[in-house]
Structure formats: C-alpha cells, structure tokens
Amino acid sequence: MLSFIVKRIFGIIPILLIVSVLSFMLIRLTPSDPIRIIYGNDLDKATYEKYRALEGFDDHVVVQYGRYLWNIVSQGDFGKSYRTKSDVAGQLMERGWSTAVLTMVAMGWAILFGLLAGIISATKRNTIWDRIGMVSTITALSVPEFWFGMVLVQVFSVQLGWLPSGGAGTWKHLLLPSLTLGLGVAAVIARFTRASVLEVLREDYVRTARAKGQKERVVVWSHVLRNALIPVVTMTGLQFGFLIGGASVVESVFAYPGLGALLVDSISSRDYPVVQALILLFSFQFLIVNLLVDISYGLLNPQIRYD
C-alpha cells in the first residue's frame, strides 16, 4: 500500500508539469497584451517598453516559464494579480477555504441523498419508490444548476425570507449553494448506486445468504453494499473533482466568495496569473481526489492488491 501511494504521488509531478506548460503557453497565445492590462492603455512607447522589460516579458518564453516554475517550487509564489496587484497565493488561500467548505457540504448532501435513493430504488425495484427515485434523478440531471439556484433564492430568500440570497460566513449562507451544487452529483450517485446494487443482488453469494434465512436488511448491508460501493466510490471521487472545478456557476449565482467566482472574475478581467494558478490548483486537487479514491478501494475490500 505504501509503495503504491509513493508511486502515485511521484506520478502526479509530471502531470502537473504538463498542465503548467499548457496553461502557461495557451494563455500567452491569447491576443491580449498583459502590459496594457496592468498599466492601462495610455502609455507612450518608451514607458511601455520600460514596463515590458520590468515585468520580464522581453525574455524568451522558455525563460519566462522557467522563472514562473522556479518561483512556484522554491517560494510558492504564483506571481501577482494584474487586477488587484496582490499575491496570487494569498488570494488562493483566502478563497480556497470557502470553496473547500462549500464543496464538502455539497458532496455530503449528494452522497447522503444519492446513496439512499439508489439503494431504495434497487431494493424496491419496479415499485412506486423505484419510479419516484428514478424520475427525481432524471429531473435533477435535466435542471441547470443556475436555474435551480435562482428558484431556491426566489422561494427561500425573496418570498419566505428564511435564508440569505448571497454572501458567506454562517451555515445559512452555505445551505442554498451547497444544495444547488450537490443536486446533479446526487442524481448521478443515485443512478450509479441503483445499477451497481442491482448487479450485485443477482450474484450467487447473495442468493446463498438469502437461502440461509438471513434477513433482507442484513443481506443488503452486510453482503451487497461492500461490493456494490466500490464502483460508486470511483464515480463519486471523479464527481468530487468536477464539483470543485464546476463551483464557479453556483458561486456566481449566490455571490459566494470562493475560487469559482474568482476564476470567473479573473477570466473576464484577463487576470492571467490568477487563471494559471487556478488551473494548476484544480488539476492538483483532481489528482489528489483520484489518489484517495484508489486508496479507499483497499478499505472497502481488503482483498484488493496494489501491485
């Protein structure tokens, strides 16, 4: 297990290098001029050239990338924001915690509702509960997140006045955006869980357990879920990775001060150092989530070997 984890951690490094090269080069292929973004358009030629040399844009692009990478590795320095002139790393730390809390709460809702709906639908197949569960999941998958969020704001904030429509700081600020963010993931988990549980329910060892007279509740919780949850964990891990990257829409709808809203603001203002750092951060968290998913296999089923 330990050697597997070490190999996977070292395997993350080249992937992050590739992501950093691609993000660095692609942003420099855009037609915008970073000097005009930082200092404005009212620069004479001499001043423009002076600032261009000062910011290091006269250097070859390979030198610029090497300096960018070295600053990250040696000092954790992602540069300064074009828009706010503050350290990018500081902005990431300030916004990162808010997004982490939001996504964890959203994933908690998604796992709770998704697993319950999937298990109930599978164990009560072709009943009214199964139909309600599947219709609900299809509806949830069909509804755009921003529309669902706006409906929640209209009902619970504008009409009833129970919850704030935006901002952060209390559990009330988290409730509506986390439900909005977790809706689609809950639906995916429910459908995947239903299919996985149905497949395991047809296995011989499940029929044997039933033939021995074990109660259906014991069969499901002791024999079915352990094997059925392995593919669900894989899919849930991938959904968690997408959840963090896809929080931008929900954070914008609820004016939630997280990384997603920062990404939207940075792209619209062409704040490229922040965009580059966020691309690297989202890639890193996605790789870490996948590593944790692989490790969790062994916890669910100790018979799995990490060769």
Coordinates of N, CA, C and O in Angstrom, one line a residue, residues 69-212:
L69 N 8.0 28.7 -13.0 CA 8.0 27.4 -12.3 C 8.9 27.4 -11.1 O 8.6 26.9 -10.0
W70 N 10.1 28.1 -11.2 CA 11.0 28.1 -10.1 C 10.4 28.9 -8.9 O 10.6 28.5 -7.8
N71 N 9.7 30.0 -9.2 CA 9.1 30.7 -8.1 C 8.1 29.9 -7.4 O 7.9 30.0 -6.2
I72 N 7.3 29.1 -8.2 CA 6.3 28.2 -7.5 C 7.0 27.2 -6.6 O 6.6 27.0 -5.5
V73 N 8.0 26.5 -7.2 CA 8.6 25.4 -6.5 C 9.4 25.9 -5.3 O 9.3 25.3 -4.2
S74 N 10.2 27.0 -5.4 CA 11.1 27.4 -4.4 C 10.4 28.3 -3.3 O 10.8 28.2 -2.1
Q75 N 9.4 29.1 -3.7 CA 8.8 30.0 -2.8 C 7.2 29.9 -2.7 O 6.6 30.6 -1.9
G76 N 6.6 29.0 -3.5 CA 5.2 29.0 -3.5 C 4.6 30.3 -4.1 O 3.5 30.7 -3.7
D77 N 5.4 31.0 -4.9 CA 5.0 32.3 -5.5 C 4.3 32.1 -6.8 O 5.0 31.7 -7.8
F78 N 3.1 32.4 -7.0 CA 2.4 32.3 -8.2 C 2.3 33.6 -9.0 O 1.6 33.7 -9.9
G79 N 3.0 34.6 -8.5 CA 3.0 35.9 -9.1 C 2.0 36.8 -8.5 O 1.4 36.5 -7.4
K80 N 1.9 38.0 -9.1 CA 0.9 39.0 -8.6 C -0.3 39.1 -9.6 O -0.1 39.0 -10.8
S81 N -1.4 39.4 -9.0 CA -2.6 39.6 -9.8 C -2.5 40.9 -10.6 O -2.1 41.9 -10.1
Y82 N -2.9 40.8 -11.9 CA -2.9 42.0 -12.7 C -3.9 43.0 -12.2 O -3.8 44.2 -12.3
R83 N -5.0 42.4 -11.7 CA -6.2 43.3 -11.3 C -6.0 43.9 -9.9 O -6.2 45.1 -9.8
T84 N -5.6 43.1 -8.9 CA -5.6 43.7 -7.6 C -4.1 44.0 -7.1 O -4.0 44.6 -6.1
K85 N -3.1 43.6 -7.9 CA -1.7 43.8 -7.6 C -1.3 43.0 -6.3 O -0.2 43.3 -5.7
S86 N -2.1 42.1 -5.8 CA -1.8 41.4 -4.6 C -1.3 40.0 -5.0 O -1.4 39.6 -6.1
D87 N -0.6 39.3 -4.0 CA -0.1 37.9 -4.3 C -1.2 37.0 -4.6 O -2.2 36.9 -4.0
V88 N -1.0 36.2 -5.7 CA -2.0 35.2 -6.1 C -2.1 34.1 -5.1 O -3.3 33.7 -4.8
A89 N -1.0 33.7 -4.5 CA -1.1 32.6 -3.5 C -2.0 33.1 -2.3 O -2.8 32.2 -1.8
G90 N -1.9 34.3 -1.9 CA -2.7 34.8 -0.8 C -4.2 34.8 -1.2 O -5.1 34.4 -0.4
Q91 N -4.5 35.1 -2.4 CA -5.9 35.1 -2.9 C -6.4 33.6 -2.9 O -7.6 33.4 -2.5
L92 N -5.6 32.7 -3.3 CA -6.0 31.3 -3.4 C -6.3 30.8 -2.0 O -7.3 30.1 -1.7
M93 N -5.4 31.1 -1.0 CA -5.6 30.7 0.4 C -6.9 31.3 1.0 O -7.7 30.7 1.7
E94 N -7.1 32.6 0.6 CA -8.3 33.3 1.2 C -9.6 32.7 0.7 O -10.5 32.5 1.4
R95 N -9.6 32.4 -0.7 CA -10.8 31.9 -1.3 C -10.9 30.4 -1.2 O -12.0 29.8 -1.3
G96 N -9.8 29.7 -1.1 CA -9.8 28.3 -1.2 C -10.6 27.6 0.0 O -11.3 26.6 -0.3
W97 N -10.5 28.2 1.2 CA -11.2 27.6 2.3 C -12.7 27.6 2.1 O -13.4 26.7 2.4
S98 N -13.2 28.8 1.6 CA -14.6 28.9 1.4 C -15.1 27.9 0.4 O -16.2 27.3 0.6
T99 N -14.4 27.7 -0.7 CA -14.8 26.7 -1.7 C -14.7 25.3 -1.2 O -15.5 24.4 -1.5
A100 N -13.6 25.0 -0.4 CA -13.5 23.7 0.2 C -14.7 23.3 1.1 O -15.3 22.2 1.0
V101 N -15.1 24.3 1.9 CA -16.2 24.1 2.8 C -17.5 23.9 2.0 O -18.3 22.9 2.2
L102 N -17.7 24.7 1.0 CA -18.9 24.6 0.1 C -19.0 23.2 -0.6 O -20.0 22.6 -0.6
T103 N -17.9 22.8 -1.2 CA -17.9 21.5 -1.9 C -18.0 20.3 -1.0 O -18.7 19.3 -1.4
M104 N -17.4 20.4 0.2 CA -17.5 19.3 1.1 C -19.0 19.1 1.6 O -19.5 18.0 1.7
V105 N -19.6 20.3 1.9 CA -21.0 20.2 2.3 C -21.9 19.7 1.2 O -22.8 18.9 1.4
A106 N -21.6 20.2 0.0 CA -22.4 19.8 -1.2 C -22.2 18.3 -1.4 O -23.2 17.6 -1.7
M107 N -21.0 17.8 -1.3 CA -20.8 16.4 -1.5 C -21.4 15.6 -0.4 O -21.9 14.4 -0.7
G108 N -21.5 16.1 0.8 CA -22.2 15.4 1.9 C -23.6 15.2 1.6 O -24.2 14.1 1.7
W109 N -24.3 16.3 1.1 CA -25.7 16.2 0.7 C -25.8 15.1 -0.4 O -26.7 14.3 -0.4
A110 N -24.9 15.3 -1.4 CA -25.0 14.4 -2.6 C -24.9 12.9 -2.3 O -25.6 12.1 -2.7
I111 N -23.9 12.6 -1.4 CA -23.7 11.2 -1.0 C -24.9 10.7 -0.2 O -25.4 9.6 -0.4
L112 N -25.4 11.5 0.7 CA -26.5 11.1 1.6 C -27.7 10.8 0.8 O -28.3 9.7 0.8
F113 N -28.2 11.8 0.0 CA -29.4 11.6 -0.8 C -29.2 10.6 -2.0 O -30.1 9.8 -2.3
G114 N -28.0 10.6 -2.6 CA -27.7 9.8 -3.7 C -27.7 8.3 -3.3 O -28.3 7.4 -4.0
L115 N -27.0 8.0 -2.2 CA -26.9 6.6 -1.8 C -28.3 6.1 -1.3 O -28.7 5.0 -1.7
L116 N -29.0 6.9 -0.6 CA -30.3 6.5 -0.1 C -31.3 6.2 -1.2 O -31.9 5.2 -1.3
A117 N -31.3 7.1 -2.2 CA -32.2 7.0 -3.3 C -31.8 5.8 -4.2 O -32.7 5.0 -4.6
G118 N -30.5 5.6 -4.4 CA -30.1 4.4 -5.2 C -30.4 3.1 -4.6 O -30.8 2.2 -5.2
I119 N -30.1 3.0 -3.3 CA -30.3 1.7 -2.5 C -31.8 1.4 -2.5 O -32.2 0.3 -2.7
I120 N -32.6 2.4 -2.1 CA -34.1 2.2 -2.0 C -34.6 1.8 -3.4 O -35.5 0.8 -3.5
S121 N -34.2 2.5 -4.5 CA -34.7 2.1 -5.8 C -34.3 0.7 -6.2 O -35.1 0.0 -6.8
A122 N -33.1 0.3 -5.9 CA -32.6 -1.0 -6.3 C -33.3 -2.1 -5.5 O -33.7 -3.2 -6.0
T123 N -33.4 -1.9 -4.1 CA -34.0 -3.0 -3.3 C -35.6 -3.0 -3.4 O -36.2 -4.0 -3.1
K124 N -36.2 -2.0 -3.9 CA -37.6 -1.9 -4.2 C -37.9 -1.7 -5.7 O -38.7 -0.9 -6.1
R125 N -37.2 -2.5 -6.5 CA -37.3 -2.4 -7.9 C -38.7 -2.6 -8.4 O -39.4 -3.4 -7.9
N126 N -39.1 -1.7 -9.4 CA -40.4 -1.8 -10.1 C -41.5 -1.5 -9.1 O -42.7 -1.9 -9.4
T127 N -41.2 -0.8 -8.0 CA -42.3 -0.3 -7.1 C -42.5 1.2 -7.3 O -41.7 1.8 -8.1
I128 N -43.4 1.8 -6.6 CA -43.6 3.2 -6.7 C -42.4 4.0 -6.2 O -42.1 5.1 -6.7
W129 N -41.7 3.4 -5.2 CA -40.5 4.1 -4.7 C -39.4 4.1 -5.7 O -38.6 5.1 -5.8
D130 N -39.3 3.0 -6.5 CA -38.3 3.0 -7.6 C -38.6 4.0 -8.6 O -37.7 4.8 -9.1
R131 N -39.9 4.1 -9.0 CA -40.3 5.1 -10.0 C -40.0 6.5 -9.5 O -39.6 7.4 -10.3
I132 N -40.4 6.8 -8.3 CA -40.2 8.2 -7.7 C -38.7 8.5 -7.7 O -38.3 9.6 -8.1
G133 N -37.9 7.6 -7.3 CA -36.4 7.8 -7.3 C -35.9 8.1 -8.7 O -35.1 9.0 -8.8
M134 N -36.2 7.3 -9.7 CA -35.7 7.5 -11.0 C -36.2 8.7 -11.7 O -35.4 9.4 -12.4
V135 N -37.5 9.0 -11.5 CA -38.0 10.3 -12.1 C -37.3 11.5 -11.4 O -37.0 12.5 -12.1
S136 N -37.1 11.4 -10.1 CA -36.4 12.5 -9.4 C -35.0 12.7 -9.9 O -34.5 13.8 -10.1
T137 N -34.3 11.6 -10.1 CA -32.9 11.7 -10.6 C -32.8 12.3 -12.0 O -31.9 13.1 -12.3
I138 N -33.7 11.8 -12.9 CA -33.7 12.3 -14.2 C -34.0 13.8 -14.3 O -33.4 14.6 -15.0
T139 N -35.0 14.2 -13.4 CA -35.3 15.6 -13.3 C -34.1 16.5 -12.8 O -33.8 17.5 -13.3
A140 N -33.5 15.9 -11.8 CA -32.3 16.6 -11.2 C -31.2 16.8 -12.3 O -30.5 17.8 -12.3
L141 N -31.0 15.7 -13.1 CA -30.0 15.8 -14.1 C -30.3 16.8 -15.2 O -29.5 17.3 -15.9
S142 N -31.6 17.0 -15.4 CA -32.1 17.8 -16.5 C -32.1 19.3 -16.2 O -32.2 20.2 -17.0
V143 N -32.1 19.6 -14.9 CA -32.3 21.0 -14.4 C -30.9 21.7 -14.4 O -30.0 21.2 -13.7
P144 N -30.7 22.8 -15.1 CA -29.5 23.6 -15.0 C -29.3 24.1 -13.5 O -30.2 24.5 -12.9
E145 N -28.0 24.0 -13.1 CA -27.7 24.5 -11.7 C -28.1 25.9 -11.5 O -28.7 26.2 -10.4
F146 N -27.8 26.8 -12.4 CA -28.1 28.2 -12.2 C -29.6 28.5 -12.0 O -30.0 29.3 -11.2
W147 N -30.4 27.7 -12.8 CA -31.9 27.9 -12.7 C -32.4 27.4 -11.4 O -33.2 28.0 -10.7
F148 N -31.9 26.2 -11.0 CA -32.3 25.7 -9.7 C -31.9 26.6 -8.5 O -32.7 26.8 -7.6
G149 N -30.7 27.2 -8.6 CA -30.2 28.1 -7.6 C -31.1 29.4 -7.6 O -31.4 29.9 -6.5
M150 N -31.5 29.9 -8.7 CA -32.3 31.1 -8.8 C -33.7 30.8 -8.2 O -34.3 31.6 -7.5
V151 N -34.2 29.5 -8.4 CA -35.5 29.2 -7.8 C -35.5 29.1 -6.3 O -36.3 29.6 -5.6
L152 N -34.4 28.5 -5.8 CA -34.2 28.5 -4.3 C -34.1 29.9 -3.7 O -34.7 30.2 -2.7
V153 N -33.4 30.8 -4.4 CA -33.3 32.2 -3.9 C -34.6 32.8 -3.9 O -35.0 33.5 -3.0
Q154 N -35.4 32.6 -5.0 CA -36.7 33.3 -5.1 C -37.7 32.8 -4.0 O -38.4 33.5 -3.4
V155 N -37.6 31.5 -3.7 CA -38.5 30.9 -2.7 C -38.1 31.2 -1.3 O -38.8 31.7 -0.5
F156 N -36.8 30.8 -1.0 CA -36.4 30.8 0.4 C -35.8 32.2 0.9 O -35.7 32.4 2.1
S157 N -35.4 33.0 -0.1 CA -34.8 34.3 0.3 C -35.8 35.4 0.0 O -36.0 36.2 0.9
V158 N -36.4 35.4 -1.2 CA -37.2 36.6 -1.5 C -38.6 36.4 -0.9 O -39.2 37.3 -0.3
Q159 N -39.3 35.2 -1.2 CA -40.6 35.0 -0.7 C -40.7 34.8 0.8 O -41.5 35.4 1.5
L160 N -40.0 33.8 1.3 CA -40.1 33.4 2.7 C -39.1 34.2 3.6 O -39.4 34.3 4.8
G161 N -38.0 34.6 3.1 CA -37.1 35.4 3.9 C -36.3 34.6 4.9 O -35.9 35.1 5.9
W162 N -36.3 33.3 4.7 CA -35.6 32.4 5.7 C -34.1 32.4 5.6 O -33.4 32.3 6.6
L163 N -33.6 32.5 4.4 CA -32.2 32.3 4.2 C -31.6 33.5 3.3 O -32.3 34.0 2.5
P164 N -30.3 33.8 3.5 CA -29.7 34.9 2.7 C -29.6 34.5 1.3 O -29.3 33.3 1.0
S165 N -29.7 35.4 0.4 CA -29.5 35.1 -1.0 C -28.1 35.1 -1.5 O -27.8 34.6 -2.6
G166 N -27.1 35.5 -0.7 CA -25.7 35.5 -1.1 C -24.8 35.8 0.1 O -25.3 36.0 1.2
G167 N -23.5 35.8 -0.2 CA -22.5 36.0 0.8 C -22.0 34.7 1.5 O -22.3 33.6 1.0
A168 N -21.3 34.9 2.6 CA -20.7 33.7 3.3 C -20.5 34.1 4.7 O -20.6 35.3 5.1
G169 N -20.2 33.1 5.6 CA -19.9 33.4 7.0 C -20.7 32.5 7.9 O -20.2 32.3 9.0
T170 N -21.9 32.1 7.6 CA -22.7 31.3 8.5 C -23.2 30.1 7.8 O -23.1 30.0 6.6
W171 N -23.8 29.1 8.6 CA -24.4 27.9 7.9 C -25.5 28.3 7.0 O -25.8 27.6 6.0
K172 N -26.2 29.4 7.3 CA -27.3 29.8 6.5 C -26.9 30.2 5.1 O -27.6 29.9 4.1
H173 N -25.7 30.8 5.0 CA -25.1 31.1 3.7 C -24.7 29.9 2.9 O -24.6 30.0 1.6
L174 N -24.5 28.8 3.6 CA -24.0 27.6 2.9 C -25.1 26.7 2.3 O -25.0 26.0 1.4
L175 N -26.3 26.8 3.0 CA -27.4 25.9 2.7 C -27.8 25.9 1.2 O -27.8 24.8 0.6
L176 N -28.2 27.0 0.7 CA -28.8 27.0 -0.6 C -27.7 26.7 -1.7 O -27.9 25.9 -2.6
P177 N -26.5 27.3 -1.6 CA -25.5 27.0 -2.7 C -25.0 25.5 -2.6 O -24.8 24.9 -3.6
S178 N -24.9 25.0 -1.4 CA -24.5 23.6 -1.3 C -25.6 22.6 -1.9 O -25.2 21.6 -2.5
L179 N -26.8 22.9 -1.6 CA -27.9 22.1 -2.2 C -27.9 22.2 -3.7 O -28.1 21.2 -4.4
T180 N -27.7 23.4 -4.2 CA -27.7 23.6 -5.7 C -26.5 22.9 -6.3 O -26.6 22.2 -7.3
L181 N -25.3 23.0 -5.6 CA -24.1 22.3 -6.2 C -24.2 20.8 -6.1 O -23.7 20.1 -7.0
G182 N -24.8 20.3 -5.1 CA -24.9 18.8 -4.9 C -26.0 18.1 -5.7 O -26.0 16.9 -5.7
L183 N -26.9 18.9 -6.2 CA -28.1 18.3 -6.9 C -27.7 17.3 -8.0 O -28.2 16.2 -8.0
G184 N -27.0 17.8 -8.9 CA -26.6 16.9 -10.1 C -25.8 15.7 -9.7 O -26.0 14.6 -10.2
V185 N -24.8 15.9 -8.7 CA -24.0 14.8 -8.2 C -24.8 13.8 -7.5 O -24.6 12.6 -7.7
A186 N -25.8 14.2 -6.7 CA -26.7 13.3 -6.0 C -27.4 12.4 -7.0 O -27.6 11.2 -6.8
A187 N -27.9 13.0 -8.1 CA -28.6 12.3 -9.1 C -27.7 11.2 -9.8 O -28.1 10.1 -10.0
V188 N -26.5 11.6 -10.1 CA -25.6 10.7 -10.7 C -25.3 9.5 -9.7 O -25.2 8.3 -10.1
I189 N -25.0 9.8 -8.5 CA -24.7 8.8 -7.5 C -25.9 7.8 -7.3 O -25.7 6.6 -7.2
A190 N -27.1 8.4 -7.3 CA -28.3 7.6 -7.2 C -28.4 6.6 -8.3 O -28.7 5.4 -8.1
R191 N -28.3 7.0 -9.5 CA -28.4 6.1 -10.7 C -27.3 5.1 -10.7 O -27.5 3.9 -11.0
F192 N -26.1 5.5 -10.4 CA -25.0 4.6 -10.4 C -25.1 3.6 -9.3 O -24.8 2.4 -9.5
T193 N -25.6 4.0 -8.1 CA -25.7 3.1 -7.0 C -26.8 2.1 -7.3 O -26.7 0.9 -7.0
R194 N -27.9 2.5 -7.9 CA -29.0 1.6 -8.2 C -28.5 0.5 -9.1 O -28.8 -0.7 -8.9
A195 N -27.8 0.9 -10.2 CA -27.3 -0.1 -11.2 C -26.3 -1.1 -10.5 O -26.4 -2.3 -10.8
S196 N -25.4 -0.5 -9.7 CA -24.4 -1.4 -9.0 C -25.1 -2.4 -8.1 O -24.7 -3.5 -8.0
V197 N -26.0 -1.9 -7.3 CA -26.7 -2.7 -6.3 C -27.5 -3.8 -7.0 O -27.5 -5.0 -6.6
L198 N -28.2 -3.5 -8.0 CA -28.9 -4.5 -8.8 C -28.1 -5.6 -9.3 O -28.4 -6.8 -9.3
E199 N -26.9 -5.2 -9.8 CA -26.0 -6.2 -10.4 C -25.5 -7.2 -9.3 O -25.4 -8.4 -9.5
V200 N -25.1 -6.6 -8.1 CA -24.6 -7.5 -7.0 C -25.8 -8.3 -6.5 O -25.5 -9.5 -6.0
L201 N -27.0 -7.8 -6.4 CA -28.1 -8.6 -5.9 C -28.3 -9.9 -6.7 O -28.9 -10.8 -6.2
R202 N -27.8 -10.0 -7.9 CA -28.0 -11.2 -8.8 C -26.9 -12.2 -8.6 O -26.9 -13.2 -9.2
E203 N -25.9 -11.8 -7.7 CA -24.7 -12.7 -7.5 C -25.2 -14.0 -6.7 O -26.1 -13.9 -5.9
D204 N -24.4 -15.1 -6.9 CA -24.7 -16.3 -6.2 C -24.6 -16.2 -4.7 O -25.4 -16.8 -4.0
Y205 N -23.6 -15.5 -4.2 CA -23.4 -15.5 -2.8 C -24.6 -14.7 -2.1 O -24.8 -14.9 -0.9
V206 N -25.2 -13.8 -2.8 CA -26.4 -13.1 -2.2 C -27.5 -14.1 -2.1 O -28.3 -14.1 -1.1
R207 N -27.7 -14.9 -3.2 CA -28.8 -15.9 -3.2 C -28.5 -16.9 -2.0 O -29.5 -17.4 -1.4
T208 N -27.2 -17.3 -1.9 CA -26.9 -18.2 -0.8 C -27.2 -17.6 0.6 O -27.8 -18.3 1.4
A209 N -26.9 -16.3 0.8 CA -27.2 -15.7 2.0 C -28.7 -15.7 2.3 O -29.1 -15.9 3.4
R210 N -29.5 -15.4 1.3 CA -30.9 -15.4 1.4 C -31.4 -16.8 1.7 O -32.3 -17.0 2.6
A211 N -30.8 -17.8 1.1 CA -31.2 -19.2 1.3 C -31.0 -19.7 2.7 O -31.7 -20.6 3.2
K212 N -29.9 -19.1 3.3 CA -29.6 -19.4 4.7 C -30.6 -18.8 5.7 O -30.5 -19.0 6.9

